[in-house]
Amino acid sequence: MALYLSWSWRVVVASFCFCFLSLFSLSAFGRPATFLQDFQVTWSDSHIRQIDGGRAIQLVLDQNSGCGFTSKHKYLFGRVSMKIKLIPGDSAGTVTAFYMNSDTNTVRDELDFEFLGNRTGQPYTVQTNIYAHGKGDREQRVNLWFDPAADFHTYTILWNHHHIVFYVDDVPIRVYKNNEAKGIPYPKLQPMGVFSTLWEADDWATRGGLEKIDWSKAPFYSYYKDFDIEGCPVPGPASCASSTNNWWEGASYQALNALEYRRYRWVRINHMIYDYCTDRSRYPVAPPECTAGF
């Protein structure tokens, strides 16, 4: 039987492997002690509040502004995760986003989690999207099977030379394979920063814009903690991103294991509500990555 390490053991292994890279902050490869160790506010500093000595933060959205933050470094391959508690109650028209972005104006690479608010009692929808070599429009939507505002849950992006996997807790909800051999773009050349924002998007976020934000419920709050970045920082050793010794490039992370695949199929069958691959109004012929194989 193959042995698959839990996330906690991966952190231990990663911490051991990267202890030799003393040129860089250890926070690049494990959980920082505080938010400001690895991140900085990008807009509306007054709407991001540090909690518990900076080990957690609160993002605020009101009629004056939303807010956002980003990592101080970019990374080329690795794993990023955060524990997030989303806006409770009537959150229609709001978007809480957690994503990686190359922050380039022309040919953009991006890996998106977008949490779309809803009316009280309706499920939260998480939208994922992937931009590779400047091309996006690869949206998939899943209704979360729990209340993400009741407690913290872990949201993770694993990015290596073989695939990109979006996880909710330990459940993979999306996989994008590296099918470059079939002529399909795959992000592998541009480092990406880690970003998060809380903002108003009631022109599209909830039921295609039919449900508008109710400002009488403002301010809206989302919470973050356990910021975890394990990857190759850029600038950094040129050999890092291509090294097969990085734990995230190991055999155990090149494809879903049997349990992960069963969980993945369960989500796709029971909770997926939109897949661009099957949207014939947008794509009369399915995009090539949709038929390239899992």
mmCIF file of C-alpha atoms in Angstrom:
data_model
loop_
_atom_site.group_PDB
_atom_site.id
_atom_site.type_symbol
_atom_site.label_atom_id
_atom_site.label_comp_id
_atom_site.label_asym_id
_atom_site.label_seq_id
_atom_site.Cartn_x
_atom_site.Cartn_y
_atom_site.Cartn_z
ATOM 1 C CA MET A 1 0.000 0.000 0.000
ATOM 2 C CA ALA A 2 1.309 3.442 -0.907
ATOM 3 C CA LEU A 3 1.878 5.862 1.931
ATOM 4 C CA TYR A 4 0.383 9.350 1.584
ATOM 5 C CA LEU A 5 1.531 12.005 4.036
ATOM 6 C CA SER A 6 -0.960 14.259 5.770
ATOM 7 C CA TRP A 7 -0.659 18.048 5.353
ATOM 8 C CA SER A 8 0.880 18.306 8.831
ATOM 9 C CA TRP A 9 3.615 15.803 7.969
ATOM 10 C CA ARG A 10 4.233 17.615 4.684
ATOM 11 C CA VAL A 11 4.955 20.774 6.646
ATOM 12 C CA VAL A 12 7.436 18.886 8.834
ATOM 13 C CA VAL A 13 9.192 17.378 5.824
ATOM 14 C CA ALA A 14 9.221 20.682 3.953
ATOM 15 C CA SER A 15 10.628 22.507 6.956
ATOM 16 C CA PHE A 16 13.449 19.970 7.238
ATOM 17 C CA CYS A 17 14.278 20.077 3.524
ATOM 18 C CA PHE A 18 14.403 23.826 3.308
ATOM 19 C CA CYS A 19 16.387 24.522 6.445
ATOM 20 C CA PHE A 20 19.488 24.668 4.230
ATOM 21 C CA LEU A 21 18.205 27.654 2.273
ATOM 22 C CA SER A 22 19.271 30.168 4.858
ATOM 23 C CA LEU A 23 19.468 33.011 2.362
ATOM 24 C CA PHE A 24 15.703 33.418 2.615
ATOM 25 C CA SER A 25 13.245 33.918 5.393
ATOM 26 C CA LEU A 26 12.013 30.660 6.829
ATOM 27 C CA SER A 27 8.516 32.072 6.436
ATOM 28 C CA ALA A 28 8.782 31.338 2.716
ATOM 29 C CA PHE A 29 8.622 27.654 3.537
ATOM 30 C CA GLY A 30 6.331 27.432 6.547
ATOM 31 C CA ARG A 31 3.785 29.230 8.636
ATOM 32 C CA PRO A 32 4.865 32.772 9.533
ATOM 33 C CA ALA A 33 4.510 34.005 13.066
ATOM 34 C CA THR A 34 2.579 37.063 11.889
ATOM 35 C CA PHE A 35 0.729 38.348 8.839
ATOM 36 C CA LEU A 36 3.316 41.044 8.146
ATOM 37 C CA GLN A 37 6.159 38.556 8.024
ATOM 38 C CA ASP A 38 5.186 37.347 4.548
ATOM 39 C CA PHE A 39 2.429 39.741 3.441
ATOM 40 C CA GLN A 40 1.673 43.413 2.915
ATOM 41 C CA VAL A 41 -1.504 45.410 2.429
ATOM 42 C CA THR A 42 -2.123 46.448 -1.180
ATOM 43 C CA TRP A 43 -5.150 48.665 -0.729
ATOM 44 C CA SER A 44 -7.250 50.182 2.063
ATOM 45 C CA ASP A 45 -4.974 49.595 5.035
ATOM 46 C CA SER A 46 -7.740 50.819 7.382
ATOM 47 C CA HIS A 47 -9.927 47.863 6.321
ATOM 48 C CA ILE A 48 -7.440 45.132 7.285
ATOM 49 C CA ARG A 49 -7.130 44.581 11.020
ATOM 50 C CA GLN A 50 -4.574 42.378 12.708
ATOM 51 C CA ILE A 51 -5.790 40.034 15.439
ATOM 52 C CA ASP A 52 -3.900 37.992 18.013
ATOM 53 C CA GLY A 53 -0.644 39.825 17.447
ATOM 54 C CA GLY A 54 -0.923 39.499 13.684
ATOM 55 C CA ARG A 55 -1.417 35.737 13.638
ATOM 56 C CA ALA A 56 -4.879 36.350 12.172
ATOM 57 C CA ILE A 57 -6.491 39.203 10.267
ATOM 58 C CA GLN A 58 -9.947 40.611 9.620
ATOM 59 C CA LEU A 59 -10.876 41.967 6.192
ATOM 60 C CA VAL A 60 -13.630 44.598 6.081
ATOM 61 C CA LEU A 61 -15.972 45.625 3.267
ATOM 62 C CA ASP A 62 -18.239 48.650 3.661
ATOM 63 C CA GLN A 63 -19.690 51.295 1.371
ATOM 64 C CA ASN A 64 -16.406 53.193 1.429
ATOM 65 C CA SER A 65 -14.054 50.421 0.389
ATOM 66 C CA GLY A 66 -13.045 46.809 0.205
ATOM 67 C CA CYS A 67 -9.437 45.764 0.793
ATOM 68 C CA GLY A 68 -6.645 43.461 -0.268
ATOM 69 C CA PHE A 69 -3.193 42.110 0.502
ATOM 70 C CA THR A 70 -0.374 40.287 -1.257
ATOM 71 C CA SER A 71 2.732 38.294 -0.467
ATOM 72 C CA LYS A 72 6.042 40.138 -0.315
ATOM 73 C CA HIS A 73 7.601 37.638 -2.718
ATOM 74 C CA LYS A 74 6.577 35.728 -5.811
ATOM 75 C CA TYR A 75 6.955 31.948 -6.057
ATOM 76 C CA LEU A 76 7.501 29.461 -8.868
ATOM 77 C CA PHE A 77 5.748 26.196 -7.981
ATOM 78 C CA GLY A 78 4.879 24.967 -4.504
ATOM 79 C CA ARG A 79 1.849 24.987 -2.244
ATOM 80 C CA VAL A 80 -0.028 27.885 -0.671
ATOM 81 C CA SER A 81 -2.890 27.673 1.795
ATOM 82 C CA MET A 82 -4.876 29.791 4.202
ATOM 83 C CA LYS A 83 -7.578 29.158 6.740
ATOM 84 C CA ILE A 84 -10.505 31.447 5.989
ATOM 85 C CA LYS A 85 -13.824 32.110 7.700
ATOM 86 C CA LEU A 86 -16.189 33.759 5.248
ATOM 87 C CA ILE A 87 -18.871 36.439 5.670
ATOM 88 C CA PRO A 88 -21.847 35.088 7.641
ATOM 89 C CA GLY A 89 -25.519 35.701 6.927
ATOM 90 C CA ASP A 90 -26.592 37.754 3.931
ATOM 91 C CA SER A 91 -23.407 38.066 1.890
ATOM 92 C CA ALA A 92 -24.961 38.431 -1.577
ATOM 93 C CA GLY A 93 -22.944 40.566 -3.950
ATOM 94 C CA THR A 94 -19.655 40.124 -2.084
ATOM 95 C CA VAL A 95 -16.576 38.264 -3.280
ATOM 96 C CA THR A 96 -13.774 37.010 -1.066
ATOM 97 C CA ALA A 97 -10.868 35.988 -3.281
ATOM 98 C CA PHE A 98 -7.693 34.002 -2.599
ATOM 99 C CA TYR A 99 -5.459 33.550 -5.624
ATOM 100 C CA MET A 100 -2.032 33.465 -7.223
ATOM 101 C CA ASN A 101 -1.180 35.944 -9.959
ATOM 102 C CA SER A 102 1.897 36.692 -12.063
ATOM 103 C CA ASP A 103 0.945 40.399 -11.901
ATOM 104 C CA THR A 104 1.932 40.886 -15.538
ATOM 105 C CA ASN A 105 0.042 43.190 -17.877
ATOM 106 C CA THR A 106 0.308 41.211 -21.103
ATOM 107 C CA VAL A 107 0.615 37.449 -20.659
ATOM 108 C CA ARG A 108 -0.957 36.688 -17.305
ATOM 109 C CA ASP A 109 -0.901 33.463 -15.310
ATOM 110 C CA GLU A 110 -3.402 33.178 -12.468
ATOM 111 C CA LEU A 111 -4.940 30.538 -10.180
ATOM 112 C CA ASP A 112 -8.174 31.677 -8.532
ATOM 113 C CA PHE A 113 -10.374 30.810 -5.578
ATOM 114 C CA GLU A 114 -13.373 33.202 -5.537
ATOM 115 C CA PHE A 115 -16.014 32.776 -2.825
ATOM 116 C CA LEU A 116 -19.317 34.168 -4.047
ATOM 117 C CA GLY A 117 -21.651 35.442 -1.340
ATOM 118 C CA ASN A 118 -25.316 34.526 -1.215
ATOM 119 C CA ARG A 119 -28.565 35.225 0.555
ATOM 120 C CA THR A 120 -28.989 33.870 4.072
ATOM 121 C CA GLY A 121 -29.712 30.144 4.003
ATOM 122 C CA GLN A 122 -28.346 29.571 0.512
ATOM 123 C CA PRO A 123 -25.053 27.741 -0.018
ATOM 124 C CA TYR A 124 -21.803 29.536 -0.626
ATOM 125 C CA THR A 125 -20.403 28.996 -4.121
ATOM 126 C CA VAL A 126 -16.672 28.766 -4.760
ATOM 127 C CA GLN A 127 -15.537 29.620 -8.276
ATOM 128 C CA THR A 128 -12.137 28.522 -9.525
ATOM 129 C CA ASN A 129 -10.439 29.840 -12.633
ATOM 130 C CA ILE A 130 -7.091 29.291 -14.341
ATOM 131 C CA TYR A 131 -5.184 31.664 -16.589
ATOM 132 C CA ALA A 132 -2.326 30.127 -18.557
ATOM 133 C CA HIS A 133 -0.202 32.196 -20.971
ATOM 134 C CA GLY A 134 -2.775 35.000 -20.850
ATOM 135 C CA LYS A 135 -5.855 32.851 -21.522
ATOM 136 C CA GLY A 136 -8.495 32.455 -18.813
ATOM 137 C CA ASP A 137 -12.262 31.875 -19.029
ATOM 138 C CA ARG A 138 -11.906 28.446 -17.417
ATOM 139 C CA GLU A 139 -14.488 28.912 -14.667
ATOM 140 C CA GLN A 140 -15.870 26.074 -12.594
ATOM 141 C CA ARG A 141 -18.303 26.510 -9.699
ATOM 142 C CA VAL A 142 -18.959 24.256 -6.715
ATOM 143 C CA ASN A 143 -21.480 24.732 -3.916
ATOM 144 C CA LEU A 144 -19.709 24.170 -0.619
ATOM 145 C CA TRP A 145 -21.180 21.275 1.395
ATOM 146 C CA PHE A 146 -20.739 23.045 4.754
ATOM 147 C CA ASP A 147 -21.217 26.530 6.186
ATOM 148 C CA PRO A 148 -17.874 28.278 5.518
ATOM 149 C CA ALA A 149 -18.886 31.189 7.756
ATOM 150 C CA ALA A 150 -19.369 29.052 10.864
ATOM 151 C CA ASP A 151 -15.693 28.192 11.289
ATOM 152 C CA PHE A 152 -12.304 28.304 9.589
ATOM 153 C CA HIS A 153 -11.602 25.957 6.686
ATOM 154 C CA THR A 154 -8.364 25.425 4.782
ATOM 155 C CA TYR A 155 -8.150 26.411 1.117
ATOM 156 C CA THR A 156 -5.069 25.228 -0.767
ATOM 157 C CA ILE A 157 -3.479 25.546 -4.201
ATOM 158 C CA LEU A 158 -0.887 22.898 -5.103
ATOM 159 C CA TRP A 159 1.144 23.821 -8.209
ATOM 160 C CA ASN A 160 3.878 21.646 -9.622
ATOM 161 C CA HIS A 161 5.190 20.533 -13.028
ATOM 162 C CA HIS A 162 2.507 17.832 -13.290
ATOM 163 C CA HIS A 163 -0.755 19.475 -12.288
ATOM 164 C CA ILE A 164 -2.558 22.204 -10.365
ATOM 165 C CA VAL A 165 -4.940 21.073 -7.628
ATOM 166 C CA PHE A 166 -7.440 23.194 -5.694
ATOM 167 C CA TYR A 167 -8.277 21.751 -2.272
ATOM 168 C CA VAL A 168 -11.028 22.585 0.221
ATOM 169 C CA ASP A 169 -9.715 21.147 3.467
ATOM 170 C CA ASP A 170 -8.340 17.793 2.248
ATOM 171 C CA VAL A 171 -10.846 17.477 -0.613
ATOM 172 C CA PRO A 172 -9.609 18.186 -4.155
ATOM 173 C CA ILE A 173 -12.307 20.097 -6.044
ATOM 174 C CA ARG A 174 -10.397 20.790 -9.256
ATOM 175 C CA VAL A 175 -7.428 19.394 -11.146
ATOM 176 C CA TYR A 176 -5.726 21.005 -14.159
ATOM 177 C CA LYS A 177 -3.184 18.662 -15.740
ATOM 178 C CA ASN A 178 -0.020 19.686 -17.502
ATOM 179 C CA ASN A 179 -0.833 18.682 -21.065
ATOM 180 C CA GLU A 180 1.770 20.807 -22.808
ATOM 181 C CA ALA A 181 2.725 17.774 -24.867
ATOM 182 C CA LYS A 182 -0.719 18.131 -26.477
ATOM 183 C CA GLY A 183 -0.255 21.826 -27.154
ATOM 184 C CA ILE A 184 -2.283 23.013 -24.147
ATOM 185 C CA PRO A 185 -0.895 26.003 -22.207
ATOM 186 C CA TYR A 186 0.318 25.378 -18.669
ATOM 187 C CA PRO A 187 1.687 28.036 -16.276
ATOM 188 C CA LYS A 188 5.298 27.188 -15.543
ATOM 189 C CA LEU A 189 7.494 30.110 -16.595
ATOM 190 C CA GLN A 190 6.225 33.063 -14.564
ATOM 191 C CA PRO A 191 6.436 33.276 -10.766
ATOM 192 C CA MET A 192 3.230 34.263 -9.035
ATOM 193 C CA GLY A 193 2.440 36.222 -5.914
ATOM 194 C CA VAL A 194 -0.224 35.244 -3.386
ATOM 195 C CA PHE A 195 -3.144 37.662 -3.181
ATOM 196 C CA SER A 196 -6.434 38.061 -1.351
ATOM 197 C CA THR A 197 -9.222 40.624 -1.630
ATOM 198 C CA LEU A 198 -12.672 41.352 -0.264
ATOM 199 C CA TRP A 199 -14.788 43.455 -2.587
ATOM 200 C CA GLU A 200 -18.226 44.282 -3.999
ATOM 201 C CA ALA A 201 -19.173 42.519 -7.232
ATOM 202 C CA ASP A 202 -22.961 42.547 -7.219
ATOM 203 C CA ASP A 203 -23.060 42.989 -10.989
ATOM 204 C CA TRP A 204 -22.186 39.287 -11.386
ATOM 205 C CA ALA A 205 -21.313 37.463 -8.151
ATOM 206 C CA THR A 206 -24.717 36.208 -6.947
ATOM 207 C CA ARG A 207 -27.116 34.608 -9.426
ATOM 208 C CA GLY A 208 -25.417 36.399 -12.272
ATOM 209 C CA GLY A 209 -25.997 39.813 -10.705
ATOM 210 C CA LEU A 210 -29.697 39.375 -9.926
ATOM 211 C CA GLU A 211 -29.058 39.526 -6.173
ATOM 212 C CA LYS A 212 -27.608 42.877 -5.114
ATOM 213 C CA ILE A 213 -25.585 43.669 -2.042
ATOM 214 C CA ASP A 214 -27.638 44.807 0.969
ATOM 215 C CA TRP A 215 -25.595 47.630 2.467
ATOM 216 C CA SER A 216 -27.826 47.687 5.531
ATOM 217 C CA LYS A 217 -25.985 44.481 6.540
ATOM 218 C CA ALA A 218 -22.576 46.165 6.240
ATOM 219 C CA PRO A 219 -19.846 46.126 7.318
ATOM 220 C CA PHE A 220 -18.990 42.651 6.050
ATOM 221 C CA TYR A 221 -16.134 40.679 7.619
ATOM 222 C CA SER A 222 -14.000 37.739 6.573
ATOM 223 C CA TYR A 223 -11.179 36.275 8.674
ATOM 224 C CA TYR A 224 -7.834 34.666 7.830
ATOM 225 C CA LYS A 225 -5.199 32.747 9.758
ATOM 226 C CA ASP A 226 -2.485 30.078 9.363
ATOM 227 C CA PHE A 227 -0.876 31.649 6.295
ATOM 228 C CA ASP A 228 1.240 28.929 4.710
ATOM 229 C CA ILE A 229 3.562 29.357 1.715
ATOM 230 C CA GLU A 230 5.936 26.573 0.714
ATOM 231 C CA GLY A 231 7.620 27.178 -2.617
ATOM 232 C CA CYS A 232 10.543 28.566 -4.570
ATOM 233 C CA PRO A 233 10.842 32.310 -3.925
ATOM 234 C CA VAL A 234 11.749 34.620 -6.790
ATOM 235 C CA PRO A 235 14.331 36.052 -6.710
ATOM 236 C CA GLY A 236 16.044 32.995 -5.313
ATOM 237 C CA PRO A 237 18.232 30.056 -6.321
ATOM 238 C CA ALA A 238 17.691 29.456 -10.042
ATOM 239 C CA SER A 239 17.817 25.708 -9.514
ATOM 240 C CA CYS A 240 14.965 25.632 -6.991
ATOM 241 C CA ALA A 241 11.992 25.619 -9.384
ATOM 242 C CA SER A 242 13.442 22.859 -11.552
ATOM 243 C CA SER A 243 14.567 20.639 -8.685
ATOM 244 C CA THR A 244 12.879 17.258 -8.452
ATOM 245 C CA ASN A 245 13.850 17.156 -4.766
ATOM 246 C CA ASN A 246 11.117 19.630 -3.779
ATOM 247 C CA TRP A 247 8.499 17.702 -1.831
ATOM 248 C CA TRP A 248 5.654 19.036 -3.989
ATOM 249 C CA GLU A 249 7.299 17.439 -7.057
ATOM 250 C CA GLY A 250 7.477 14.012 -5.412
ATOM 251 C CA ALA A 251 5.705 10.925 -6.718
ATOM 252 C CA SER A 252 2.947 11.290 -4.122
ATOM 253 C CA TYR A 253 2.004 14.709 -5.536
ATOM 254 C CA GLN A 254 2.133 14.019 -9.270
ATOM 255 C CA ALA A 255 -1.432 12.655 -9.336
ATOM 256 C CA LEU A 256 -4.333 12.229 -6.938
ATOM 257 C CA ASN A 257 -4.150 9.149 -4.762
ATOM 258 C CA ALA A 258 -7.102 6.749 -4.605
ATOM 259 C CA LEU A 259 -8.800 8.473 -1.649
ATOM 260 C CA GLU A 260 -8.332 11.935 -3.158
ATOM 261 C CA TYR A 261 -9.775 10.745 -6.450
ATOM 262 C CA ARG A 262 -12.892 9.350 -4.735
ATOM 263 C CA ARG A 263 -13.366 12.672 -2.930
ATOM 264 C CA TYR A 264 -12.815 14.562 -6.167
ATOM 265 C CA ARG A 265 -15.472 12.498 -7.972
ATOM 266 C CA TRP A 266 -17.894 12.964 -5.058
ATOM 267 C CA VAL A 267 -17.579 16.744 -5.308
ATOM 268 C CA ARG A 268 -17.935 16.774 -9.074
ATOM 269 C CA ILE A 269 -21.019 14.567 -9.028
ATOM 270 C CA ASN A 270 -22.815 16.072 -6.050
ATOM 271 C CA HIS A 271 -21.739 19.706 -5.741
ATOM 272 C CA MET A 272 -20.557 21.070 -9.077
ATOM 273 C CA ILE A 273 -23.054 23.556 -10.526
ATOM 274 C CA TYR A 274 -21.095 24.955 -13.483
ATOM 275 C CA ASP A 275 -18.266 23.765 -15.708
ATOM 276 C CA TYR A 276 -17.053 25.776 -18.681
ATOM 277 C CA CYS A 277 -16.138 22.481 -20.363
ATOM 278 C CA THR A 278 -19.812 21.591 -20.778
ATOM 279 C CA ASP A 279 -21.121 25.093 -21.553
ATOM 280 C CA ARG A 280 -21.955 24.754 -25.249
ATOM 281 C CA SER A 281 -23.354 28.306 -25.395
ATOM 282 C CA ARG A 282 -19.818 29.564 -24.777
ATOM 283 C CA TYR A 283 -17.862 26.727 -26.314
ATOM 284 C CA PRO A 284 -19.706 24.830 -29.085
ATOM 285 C CA VAL A 285 -16.545 22.732 -29.256
ATOM 286 C CA ALA A 286 -15.066 21.872 -25.872
ATOM 287 C CA PRO A 287 -11.689 23.537 -25.187
ATOM 288 C CA PRO A 288 -8.799 21.109 -25.749
ATOM 289 C CA GLU A 289 -7.874 20.801 -22.058
ATOM 290 C CA CYS A 290 -11.383 19.464 -21.377
ATOM 291 C CA THR A 291 -10.807 16.404 -23.554
ATOM 292 C CA ALA A 292 -7.072 15.923 -23.009
ATOM 293 C CA GLY A 293 -7.578 13.431 -20.201
ATOM 294 C CA PHE A 294 -7.219 13.436 -16.413
#
